[in-house]
Amino acid sequence: MFGVPGDYVLSLMDEIVGSEIELVGTCNELNAGYAADAYSRVNGIGAACVTYAVGGFSILNAVAGAFAERVPVIVLCGGPNRGDRDLHRQLHHTLGDYGVQVDVFSHVTQRSVGLTSGDAAPDEIDDAITACVRHRRPVFIEVPADLVSEACRAPAPIDFDLHPVSEPDVLAEAVNEAAEMLAKAEKPVVLGGVEVHRFGLGEQFEALLDHLDWPMATALMGKSVIRETHPNYIGVYSGALSEENVRRAVEEADVVLSIGAWMSDIDLGIYTARIDVGRMIHAGADRVQIKRHHFDDVYLGDFIVGLRDALPKKSARAPRIEPAAISLFEPFESDPNAKITIDRFYQRINHFLGDQDVVLADAGDSFLCAGDLIMHEGVGFICQAFYCSIGFSIPGALGVGLADRDRRPVVFVGDGAFQMTAQELSTLIRSGLTPVIFLMNNRGYTVERVIHDGPYNDIQNWRYHELARVFGGGFACEVRSEGDLETALAGVLEHSDELSFIEIHLDPDDCSAALKRLGAALAEQRFS
Amino acid sequence: MFGVPGDYVLSLMDEIVGSEIELVGTCNELNAGYAADAYSRVNGIGAACVTYAVGGFSILNAVAGAFAERVPVIVLCGGPNRGDRDLHRQLHHTLGDYGVQVDVFSHVTQRSVGLTSGDAAPDEIDDAITACVRHRRPVFIEVPADLVSEACRAPAPIDFDLHPVSEPDVLAEAVNEAAEMLAKAEKPVVLGGVEVHRFGLGEQFEALLDHLDWPMATALMGKSVIRETHPNYIGVYSGALSEENVRRAVEEADVVLSIGAWMSDIDLGIYTARIDVGRMIHAGADRVQIKRHHFDDVYLGDFIVGLRDALPKKSARAPRIEPAAISLFEPFESDPNAKITIDRFYQRINHFLGDQDVVLADAGDSFLCAGDLIMHEGVGFICQAFYCSIGFSIPGALGVGLADRDRRPVVFVGDGAFQMTAQELSTLIRSGLTPVIFLMNNRGYTVERVIHDGPYNDIQNWRYHELARVFGGGFACEVRSEGDLETALAGVLEHSDELSFIEIHLDPDDCSAALKRLGAALAEQRFS
């Protein structure tokens, strides 16, 4: 549980400190929220604990991100004593209306509740936790300081294996129609999406894929739903942003079987995606769309299993497409004196990632570039490809590192994003974690320069690599050439028991080809 | 105008950059909000500009603080194109319901409006600005990206001299009754408050005080409403937290004339204040309370002027009380080898403050200690004594410095508060401002240690004084002894053309006597 203390929440924090839960203090509340979100993406659920108003409103943006991206996070928040509320006292941190926090959070959570009595608390808490798990969305629970020590009955056990429930007849009809359409397909493709991950359906999905033996792409949001060394995995699809062979495989397929994918602007390459809805089966968490009609109350997990049972094994009709993992076999030869560029950097990093790594790519060019990295067996890829709140990755690395100390967070973050939440580097060091952080210093908001430039896209340049020392330690260095990069990566291996911070100096106008295409598309959409 | 770019707001930012408004980029949105708030406290109104959702929700806590403390701030926020909304597209940064931001901000602003057409925009914008000025509260205006370039009629002129309006008969009755009560007083005292500042009534208030020649205290929220070298100013009153002579002057007065003061928990010394309501006249922005009855629709400014006209000049009955400024005449002799302590530090600083300084004291021991500093002619004192959101002071110094480059921000901030918003030190340097920052390093959340200690009150220790160099420059040093402090203050004077950052090393349990008293009071209230 990540949090920041404050007087209204100290009594609650005492209970947490005395429990089996580890309470991890962050520098501020927004960062606690990001850390809890990233923790949840690895371990299935996350939690944060903050004080009234000043803490609650500060964590709101992280909670909104978890809501948008369906990440289950429980936010506990202290509050004024009930007696003080009844007297309408002008207490510090308050705004006149004591209910304001619960109201505000009702807009960005599945459930927002203010506890009022020991009698009602067990049910109210259980309802909130259940809603959080069932819908994969954050919930908010406000706890008056004086309620913490009040007696209440023991709570009932909670079933954490919650998900939407299928109507059997609707499920059967949807599976039958989809199977019939797929059985006739000659050039099918599978599109794997984020909800496979959120509902823990990775195994079922991989079993379906092995059964069908069809080419499979993911959207950026769904990247790493299965290991990307899988022979059927061909790469990330997002319209005109995609590599050519992936784009053609998806757009020229006669049936696209989309399993848990989202159709957001970025996942659709800013609406440059050309998928004919008349050739599409689109299964979401609790609903299947075939062509232009919908089946409600069909749970994604049931649909995946149903399809596997209904379809013949290894259809010979599917075309063979070069697996994405082939890029791992392209040798990288370093040119020590060459200035480092974005393209060459990521080509090199593709060979650097290990089997236990979790990549965190911040919103911007970082996630577009990192989308082409190959995630090995068990490698995770975490980014906010839909909500896109920059600054997520540094506190996110804290969440990932504490969710599983055997996995190494590898962060790609631009300088603009880094400045948002830079202080949380300190908590990574304090917690004894060993992330590798690549700070891509291109002197400003490059993603926005490409969309639409102006003086607002320039930022103050920092001596970024010196921050680790200021915050307490770790290995840090600067990279200007390919030779520097090799030295830096050797240093990372030598210092595998501590945090590594590598500042990569880039030209301000160096960015991925994908970003240039995205920028043009966004600029056209925004200003047309 | 302070802000952070994002694609939905770039077209709006182009207009701002092309206007007379200076757009100042901050590291993140929360900090833009704090800077705008502090700017407003100096210049009367402030503004911020951010992008949709990720920006809006990130600035929310600063806006809530401005709402609680009645600081006029205009927040402009970009938003998706209107056409995309109508198509219900899944756009990045969105949450399904496009109206969610306007709804959330309606809870913490005087007016929250989403613009929809060029025809309606001029009136909607003017209504929001008028509400902001009249009520001294923040407002929120969401501007779809594609609306920015739409034609609209020229707006009507706005009257910025807005305030509540008195009902003449009610005003006359209230003034008469108050004057009658005050004319009989033998030991009256005046309590000056924050609303005198918010409604720009400093001159009228000082004229009343000179006319009456009675002793005058302020609550912490109202500190510096008039120059504290005024011979009638006796110090800060907040119940048991106050110095003894101030406490007795207020609590033993036969009439307390409260002008624009708030009765919050901290201003009342956590309800240790002992003021009999039967001896009190309490004038607020638009309402007067005498004893236990109220007069609605009485504007504070009219009441002040009315009282002055109704009361005789220089009542001889008021007792003489030693002015607070006497502390400026107590000599300070430095003991170079003595370890620096909180008490000695602030005694020394009282002699260091200059006539053009604006003190920013962050919530915690900083504002309790700094409350006893004497604000010279024209010296301002800024703190969030009611909303108490720690981390306000560093971005706040940015707002103060840019509001008036002739005034020097002097910041007192604890290490816990500093970590919240530390990156904005970078923008202070980038803007060429010359604040003096005293970082009070006592290794954690001291204010909470005193209330209720636990492991959550410990934080990571940084090499704070090295941060200025990392962020781009300035004068920085560490202080451990009284001798170090003299050297540091000499360095500040030598480097008056750049930022100064002084890290003061304190014992973790060194805090003001006032904080110990406050902590005991808070702990009792919270856990009794």
Coordinates of C-alpha atoms in Angstrom, one line a residue, chain A residues 326-334 344 347 351:
Chain A
I326 CA 12.9 -12.3 -35.7
S327 CA 14.3 -8.9 -34.8
L328 CA 16.1 -10.5 -31.9
F329 CA 18.2 -12.4 -34.4
E330 CA 19.3 -9.3 -36.3
P331 CA 22.8 -8.7 -34.9
F332 CA 23.6 -5.3 -33.5
E333 CA 27.1 -4.0 -34.1
S334 CA 28.0 -0.9 -32.1
R344 CA 19.9 2.7 -32.8
Q347 CA 17.7 -1.6 -31.6
H351 CA 19.2 -7.3 -27.1

